Amino acid sequence: KNEVEQSPQNLTAQEGEFITINCSYSVGISALHWLQQHPGGGIVSLFMLSSGKKKHGRLIATINIQEKHSSLHITASHPRDSAVYICAVTWRRRSQGNLIFGKGTKLSVKP
Amino acid sequence: NAGVMQNPRHLVRRRGQEARLRCSPMKGHSHVYWYRQLPEEGLKFMVYLQKENIIDESGMPKERFSAEFPKEGPSILRIQQVVRGDSAAYFCASSLSGDTQYFGPGTRLTVL
């Protein structure tokens, strides 16, 4: 069993839909990261959070430490949101640079 | 302010050759991380460095792989005697003080 599990693996949505991607983890963490990997391969860090909720534009990330669960929401989705979204955690027992990654959720938004 | 730069973007090597991958962190960043993404697989941590020091190399194979981040110049990930299984995308990231990581565009290594 992976230490970081994401669901769904693949997601197809129509433009304008509200999207939720889930991440569950099994270890004690000091931080959780959401990353976006573009079709060309580049990676962008979207959020780093250790509690509560963060919002940036149409993206919202939440984390529930007790339940070891995080969600990434995209409101009013757009085709340009099509990418792989990756959840990663910093395990409390490891150095802060040692991220453990989920396998990613491939999102495709159709016009 | 330029982002994280990696070069080369694509590197082709024959089995047994050496591969050197370079990473220039964002200006002012002293924390550098290297990750590997094998084809059709997720990202895996390799090594975490601060200037002149290796902080955590627990993800790096024990043989043939080494990394450095000298006082001056870029961080280097060196792979000696490459094998086909080393073919992957290698990403570098940097951070100011261990917080948000900024990723480079990656180096795609192909071993023939």
mmCIF file with all atom_site columns, N, CA, C and O in Angstrom, chain A residues 33 35 37 40-43 45 48 86 95-99 101-102, chain B residues 31 33 35 37 43-45 48 56 58 91 98-101 103 108:
data_model
loop_
_atom_site.group_PDB
_atom_site.id
_atom_site.type_symbol
_atom_site.label_atom_id
_atom_site.label_alt_id
_atom_site.label_comp_id
_atom_site.label_asym_id
_atom_site.label_entity_id
_atom_site.label_seq_id
_atom_site.pdbx_PDB_ins_code
_atom_site.Cartn_x
_atom_site.Cartn_y
_atom_site.Cartn_z
_atom_site.occupancy
_atom_site.B_iso_or_equiv
_atom_site.pdbx_formal_charge
_atom_site.auth_seq_id
_atom_site.auth_comp_id
_atom_site.auth_asym_id
_atom_site.auth_atom_id
_atom_site.pdbx_PDB_model_num
ATOM 1   N N  . HIS A 1 33  ? 1.740  18.953 0.076   1.00 0.00 ? 33  HIS A N  1
ATOM 2   C CA . HIS A 1 33  ? 1.911  19.791 -1.107  1.00 0.00 ? 33  HIS A CA 1
ATOM 3   C C  . HIS A 1 33  ? 0.972  19.321 -2.211  1.00 0.00 ? 33  HIS A C  1
ATOM 4   O O  . HIS A 1 33  ? 0.750  18.119 -2.379  1.00 0.00 ? 33  HIS A O  1
ATOM 5   N N  . LEU A 1 35  ? 0.847  19.713 -6.340  1.00 0.00 ? 35  LEU A N  1
ATOM 6   C CA . LEU A 1 35  ? 1.637  20.109 -7.497  1.00 0.00 ? 35  LEU A CA 1
ATOM 7   C C  . LEU A 1 35  ? 0.820  19.890 -8.761  1.00 0.00 ? 35  LEU A C  1
ATOM 8   O O  . LEU A 1 35  ? -0.080 19.046 -8.799  1.00 0.00 ? 35  LEU A O  1
ATOM 9   N N  . GLN A 1 37  ? 1.441  19.077 -12.847 1.00 0.00 ? 37  GLN A N  1
ATOM 10  C CA . GLN A 1 37  ? 2.407  18.748 -13.896 1.00 0.00 ? 37  GLN A CA 1
ATOM 11  C C  . GLN A 1 37  ? 1.714  18.893 -15.233 1.00 0.00 ? 37  GLN A C  1
ATOM 12  O O  . GLN A 1 37  ? 0.752  18.201 -15.539 1.00 0.00 ? 37  GLN A O  1
ATOM 13  N N  . GLY A 1 40  ? 3.437  19.047 -20.971 1.00 0.00 ? 40  GLY A N  1
ATOM 14  C CA . GLY A 1 40  ? 4.825  19.111 -21.434 1.00 0.00 ? 40  GLY A CA 1
ATOM 15  C C  . GLY A 1 40  ? 5.825  18.624 -20.404 1.00 0.00 ? 40  GLY A C  1
ATOM 16  O O  . GLY A 1 40  ? 7.016  18.494 -20.701 1.00 0.00 ? 40  GLY A O  1
ATOM 17  N N  . GLY A 1 41  ? 5.362  18.362 -19.182 1.00 0.00 ? 41  GLY A N  1
ATOM 18  C CA . GLY A 1 41  ? 6.233  17.800 -18.148 1.00 0.00 ? 41  GLY A CA 1
ATOM 19  C C  . GLY A 1 41  ? 6.621  18.741 -17.044 1.00 0.00 ? 41  GLY A C  1
ATOM 20  O O  . GLY A 1 41  ? 7.078  18.307 -15.990 1.00 0.00 ? 41  GLY A O  1
ATOM 21  N N  . GLY A 1 42  ? 6.455  20.070 -17.248 1.00 0.00 ? 42  GLY A N  1
ATOM 22  C CA . GLY A 1 42  ? 6.851  21.013 -16.213 1.00 0.00 ? 42  GLY A CA 1
ATOM 23  C C  . GLY A 1 42  ? 5.993  20.889 -14.964 1.00 0.00 ? 42  GLY A C  1
ATOM 24  O O  . GLY A 1 42  ? 4.825  20.532 -15.028 1.00 0.00 ? 42  GLY A O  1
ATOM 25  N N  . ILE A 1 43  ? 6.583  21.163 -13.817 1.00 0.00 ? 43  ILE A N  1
ATOM 26  C CA . ILE A 1 43  ? 5.899  21.009 -12.529 1.00 0.00 ? 43  ILE A CA 1
ATOM 27  C C  . ILE A 1 43  ? 5.794  22.369 -11.839 1.00 0.00 ? 43  ILE A C  1
ATOM 28  O O  . ILE A 1 43  ? 6.774  23.105 -11.749 1.00 0.00 ? 43  ILE A O  1
ATOM 29  N N  . SER A 1 45  ? 4.376  24.187 -8.236  1.00 0.00 ? 45  SER A N  1
ATOM 30  C CA . SER A 1 45  ? 3.887  23.984 -6.888  1.00 0.00 ? 45  SER A CA 1
ATOM 31  C C  . SER A 1 45  ? 2.658  24.861 -6.682  1.00 0.00 ? 45  SER A C  1
ATOM 32  O O  . SER A 1 45  ? 2.723  26.075 -6.859  1.00 0.00 ? 45  SER A O  1
ATOM 33  N N  . MET A 1 48  ? 1.235  24.576 -0.378  1.00 0.00 ? 48  MET A N  1
ATOM 34  C CA . MET A 1 48  ? 1.867  23.841 0.705   1.00 0.00 ? 48  MET A CA 1
ATOM 35  C C  . MET A 1 48  ? 1.064  24.169 1.950   1.00 0.00 ? 48  MET A C  1
ATOM 36  O O  . MET A 1 48  ? 0.880  25.351 2.264   1.00 0.00 ? 48  MET A O  1
ATOM 37  N N  . ILE A 1 86  ? -0.662 16.314 -8.485  1.00 0.00 ? 86  ILE A N  1
ATOM 38  C CA . ILE A 1 86  ? 0.098  15.400 -7.637  1.00 0.00 ? 86  ILE A CA 1
ATOM 39  C C  . ILE A 1 86  ? 0.057  15.887 -6.197  1.00 0.00 ? 86  ILE A C  1
ATOM 40  O O  . ILE A 1 86  ? 0.313  17.066 -5.924  1.00 0.00 ? 86  ILE A O  1
ATOM 41  N N  . SER A 1 95  ? 13.542 14.278 6.505   1.00 0.00 ? 95  SER A N  1
ATOM 42  C CA . SER A 1 95  ? 13.925 15.680 6.301   1.00 0.00 ? 95  SER A CA 1
ATOM 43  C C  . SER A 1 95  ? 12.831 16.397 5.526   1.00 0.00 ? 95  SER A C  1
ATOM 44  O O  . SER A 1 95  ? 12.065 15.791 4.788   1.00 0.00 ? 95  SER A O  1
ATOM 45  N N  . GLN A 1 96  ? 12.776 17.709 5.691   1.00 0.00 ? 96  GLN A N  1
ATOM 46  C CA . GLN A 1 96  ? 11.690 18.475 5.059   1.00 0.00 ? 96  GLN A CA 1
ATOM 47  C C  . GLN A 1 96  ? 11.765 18.440 3.543   1.00 0.00 ? 96  GLN A C  1
ATOM 48  O O  . GLN A 1 96  ? 10.794 18.731 2.866   1.00 0.00 ? 96  GLN A O  1
ATOM 49  N N  . GLY A 1 97  ? 12.895 18.066 3.001   1.00 0.00 ? 97  GLY A N  1
ATOM 50  C CA . GLY A 1 97  ? 12.993 17.991 1.553   1.00 0.00 ? 97  GLY A CA 1
ATOM 51  C C  . GLY A 1 97  ? 12.589 16.668 0.983   1.00 0.00 ? 97  GLY A C  1
ATOM 52  O O  . GLY A 1 97  ? 12.449 16.511 -0.230  1.00 0.00 ? 97  GLY A O  1
ATOM 53  N N  . ASN A 1 98  ? 12.399 15.689 1.819   1.00 0.00 ? 98  ASN A N  1
ATOM 54  C CA . ASN A 1 98  ? 12.160 14.317 1.388   1.00 0.00 ? 98  ASN A CA 1
ATOM 55  C C  . ASN A 1 98  ? 10.666 14.097 1.205   1.00 0.00 ? 98  ASN A C  1
ATOM 56  O O  . ASN A 1 98  ? 9.979  13.617 2.103   1.00 0.00 ? 98  ASN A O  1
ATOM 57  N N  . LEU A 1 99  ? 10.147 14.472 0.035   1.00 0.00 ? 99  LEU A N  1
ATOM 58  C CA . LEU A 1 99  ? 8.725  14.360 -0.236  1.00 0.00 ? 99  LEU A CA 1
ATOM 59  C C  . LEU A 1 99  ? 8.363  12.939 -0.657  1.00 0.00 ? 99  LEU A C  1
ATOM 60  O O  . LEU A 1 99  ? 9.123  12.279 -1.365  1.00 0.00 ? 99  LEU A O  1
ATOM 61  N N  . PHE A 1 101 ? 5.448  11.096 -2.796  1.00 0.00 ? 101 PHE A N  1
ATOM 62  C CA . PHE A 1 101 ? 4.489  11.527 -3.792  1.00 0.00 ? 101 PHE A CA 1
ATOM 63  C C  . PHE A 1 101 ? 3.390  10.492 -4.013  1.00 0.00 ? 101 PHE A C  1
ATOM 64  O O  . PHE A 1 101 ? 3.627  9.288  -3.969  1.00 0.00 ? 101 PHE A O  1
ATOM 65  N N  . GLY A 1 102 ? 2.186  10.991 -4.302  1.00 0.00 ? 102 GLY A N  1
ATOM 66  C CA . GLY A 1 102 ? 1.144  10.135 -4.833  1.00 0.00 ? 102 GLY A CA 1
ATOM 67  C C  . GLY A 1 102 ? 1.389  9.916  -6.319  1.00 0.00 ? 102 GLY A C  1
ATOM 68  O O  . GLY A 1 102 ? 2.279  10.530 -6.912  1.00 0.00 ? 102 GLY A O  1
ATOM 69  N N  . HIS B 2 31  ? 18.504 25.870 -0.714  1.00 0.00 ? 31  HIS B N  1
ATOM 70  C CA . HIS B 2 31  ? 18.066 24.479 -0.562  1.00 0.00 ? 31  HIS B CA 1
ATOM 71  C C  . HIS B 2 31  ? 17.760 23.925 -1.951  1.00 0.00 ? 31  HIS B C  1
ATOM 72  O O  . HIS B 2 31  ? 17.008 24.540 -2.713  1.00 0.00 ? 31  HIS B O  1
ATOM 73  N N  . TYR B 2 33  ? 16.799 20.259 -4.188  1.00 0.00 ? 33  TYR B N  1
ATOM 74  C CA . TYR B 2 33  ? 16.271 18.895 -4.109  1.00 0.00 ? 33  TYR B CA 1
ATOM 75  C C  . TYR B 2 33  ? 16.330 18.292 -5.507  1.00 0.00 ? 33  TYR B C  1
ATOM 76  O O  . TYR B 2 33  ? 16.045 18.963 -6.489  1.00 0.00 ? 33  TYR B O  1
ATOM 77  N N  . TYR B 2 35  ? 14.765 15.047 -7.841  1.00 0.00 ? 35  TYR B N  1
ATOM 78  C CA . TYR B 2 35  ? 13.747 14.001 -7.924  1.00 0.00 ? 35  TYR B CA 1
ATOM 79  C C  . TYR B 2 35  ? 13.872 13.290 -9.260  1.00 0.00 ? 35  TYR B C  1
ATOM 80  O O  . TYR B 2 35  ? 14.336 13.865 -10.248 1.00 0.00 ? 35  TYR B O  1
ATOM 81  N N  . GLN B 2 37  ? 11.697 10.856 -12.116 1.00 0.00 ? 37  GLN B N  1
ATOM 82  C CA . GLN B 2 37  ? 10.400 10.356 -12.564 1.00 0.00 ? 37  GLN B CA 1
ATOM 83  C C  . GLN B 2 37  ? 10.654 9.348  -13.680 1.00 0.00 ? 37  GLN B C  1
ATOM 84  O O  . GLN B 2 37  ? 10.987 9.728  -14.807 1.00 0.00 ? 37  GLN B O  1
ATOM 85  N N  . LEU B 2 43  ? 6.862  10.563 -9.155  1.00 0.00 ? 43  LEU B N  1
ATOM 86  C CA . LEU B 2 43  ? 8.104  11.197 -8.732  1.00 0.00 ? 43  LEU B CA 1
ATOM 87  C C  . LEU B 2 43  ? 8.655  10.511 -7.493  1.00 0.00 ? 43  LEU B C  1
ATOM 88  O O  . LEU B 2 43  ? 7.897  10.086 -6.612  1.00 0.00 ? 43  LEU B O  1
ATOM 89  N N  . LYS B 2 44  ? 9.991  10.437 -7.431  1.00 0.00 ? 44  LYS B N  1
ATOM 90  C CA . LYS B 2 44  ? 10.642 9.857  -6.253  1.00 0.00 ? 44  LYS B CA 1
ATOM 91  C C  . LYS B 2 44  ? 11.755 10.808 -5.806  1.00 0.00 ? 44  LYS B C  1
ATOM 92  O O  . LYS B 2 44  ? 12.548 11.292 -6.633  1.00 0.00 ? 44  LYS B O  1
ATOM 93  N N  . PHE B 2 45  ? 11.820 11.017 -4.516  1.00 0.00 ? 45  PHE B N  1
ATOM 94  C CA . PHE B 2 45  ? 12.881 11.835 -3.935  1.00 0.00 ? 45  PHE B CA 1
ATOM 95  C C  . PHE B 2 45  ? 14.229 11.143 -4.092  1.00 0.00 ? 45  PHE B C  1
ATOM 96  O O  . PHE B 2 45  ? 14.342 9.924  -3.937  1.00 0.00 ? 45  PHE B O  1
ATOM 97  N N  . TYR B 2 48  ? 18.619 15.780 -1.002  1.00 0.00 ? 48  TYR B N  1
ATOM 98  C CA . TYR B 2 48  ? 18.356 17.149 -0.556  1.00 0.00 ? 48  TYR B CA 1
ATOM 99  C C  . TYR B 2 48  ? 19.680 17.744 -0.111  1.00 0.00 ? 48  TYR B C  1
ATOM 100 O O  . TYR B 2 48  ? 20.388 17.154 0.717   1.00 0.00 ? 48  TYR B O  1
ATOM 101 N N  . ASP B 2 56  ? 20.162 15.021 3.075   1.00 0.00 ? 56  ASP B N  1
ATOM 102 C CA . ASP B 2 56  ? 19.434 13.743 3.057   1.00 0.00 ? 56  ASP B CA 1
ATOM 103 C C  . ASP B 2 56  ? 19.646 13.117 1.689   1.00 0.00 ? 56  ASP B C  1
ATOM 104 O O  . ASP B 2 56  ? 19.223 13.693 0.689   1.00 0.00 ? 56  ASP B O  1
ATOM 105 N N  . SER B 2 58  ? 18.878 9.759  1.237   1.00 0.00 ? 58  SER B N  1
ATOM 106 C CA . SER B 2 58  ? 18.270 8.444  1.447   1.00 0.00 ? 58  SER B CA 1
ATOM 107 C C  . SER B 2 58  ? 17.567 7.892  0.210   1.00 0.00 ? 58  SER B C  1
ATOM 108 O O  . SER B 2 58  ? 17.329 6.699  0.112   1.00 0.00 ? 58  SER B O  1
ATOM 109 N N  . PHE B 2 91  ? 14.187 15.949 -12.117 1.00 0.00 ? 91  PHE B N  1
ATOM 110 C CA . PHE B 2 91  ? 13.754 17.301 -11.765 1.00 0.00 ? 91  PHE B CA 1
ATOM 111 C C  . PHE B 2 91  ? 14.539 17.808 -10.568 1.00 0.00 ? 91  PHE B C  1
ATOM 112 O O  . PHE B 2 91  ? 14.791 17.073 -9.611  1.00 0.00 ? 91  PHE B O  1
ATOM 113 N N  . GLY B 2 98  ? 13.382 25.974 3.050   1.00 0.00 ? 98  GLY B N  1
ATOM 114 C CA . GLY B 2 98  ? 12.727 24.710 3.331   1.00 0.00 ? 98  GLY B CA 1
ATOM 115 C C  . GLY B 2 98  ? 11.226 24.750 3.217   1.00 0.00 ? 98  GLY B C  1
ATOM 116 O O  . GLY B 2 98  ? 10.548 23.850 3.686   1.00 0.00 ? 98  GLY B O  1
ATOM 117 N N  . ASP B 2 99  ? 10.688 25.791 2.613   1.00 0.00 ? 99  ASP B N  1
ATOM 118 C CA . ASP B 2 99  ? 9.240  25.847 2.478   1.00 0.00 ? 99  ASP B CA 1
ATOM 119 C C  . ASP B 2 99  ? 8.829  25.479 1.043   1.00 0.00 ? 99  ASP B C  1
ATOM 120 O O  . ASP B 2 99  ? 9.173  24.417 0.555   1.00 0.00 ? 99  ASP B O  1
ATOM 121 N N  . THR B 2 100 ? 8.076  26.333 0.388   1.00 0.00 ? 100 THR B N  1
ATOM 122 C CA . THR B 2 100 ? 7.596  26.019 -0.960  1.00 0.00 ? 100 THR B CA 1
ATOM 123 C C  . THR B 2 100 ? 8.760  25.741 -1.899  1.00 0.00 ? 100 THR B C  1
ATOM 124 O O  . THR B 2 100 ? 9.730  26.487 -1.946  1.00 0.00 ? 100 THR B O  1
ATOM 125 N N  . GLN B 2 101 ? 8.624  24.643 -2.643  1.00 0.00 ? 101 GLN B N  1
ATOM 126 C CA . GLN B 2 101 ? 9.671  24.269 -3.598  1.00 0.00 ? 101 GLN B CA 1
ATOM 127 C C  . GLN B 2 101 ? 9.285  24.737 -4.992  1.00 0.00 ? 101 GLN B C  1
ATOM 128 O O  . GLN B 2 101 ? 8.147  24.583 -5.427  1.00 0.00 ? 101 GLN B O  1
ATOM 129 N N  . PHE B 2 103 ? 10.118 24.219 -8.947  1.00 0.00 ? 103 PHE B N  1
ATOM 130 C CA . PHE B 2 103 ? 10.693 23.169 -9.773  1.00 0.00 ? 103 PHE B CA 1
ATOM 131 C C  . PHE B 2 103 ? 11.293 23.716 -11.059 1.00 0.00 ? 103 PHE B C  1
ATOM 132 O O  . PHE B 2 103 ? 10.780 24.666 -11.667 1.00 0.00 ? 103 PHE B O  1
ATOM 133 N N  . ARG B 2 108 ? 15.575 15.342 -19.382 1.00 0.00 ? 108 ARG B N  1
ATOM 134 C CA . ARG B 2 108 ? 15.155 14.017 -19.827 1.00 0.00 ? 108 ARG B CA 1
ATOM 135 C C  . ARG B 2 108 ? 16.363 13.243 -20.315 1.00 0.00 ? 108 ARG B C  1
ATOM 136 O O  . ARG B 2 108 ? 16.951 13.600 -21.331 1.00 0.00 ? 108 ARG B O  1
#
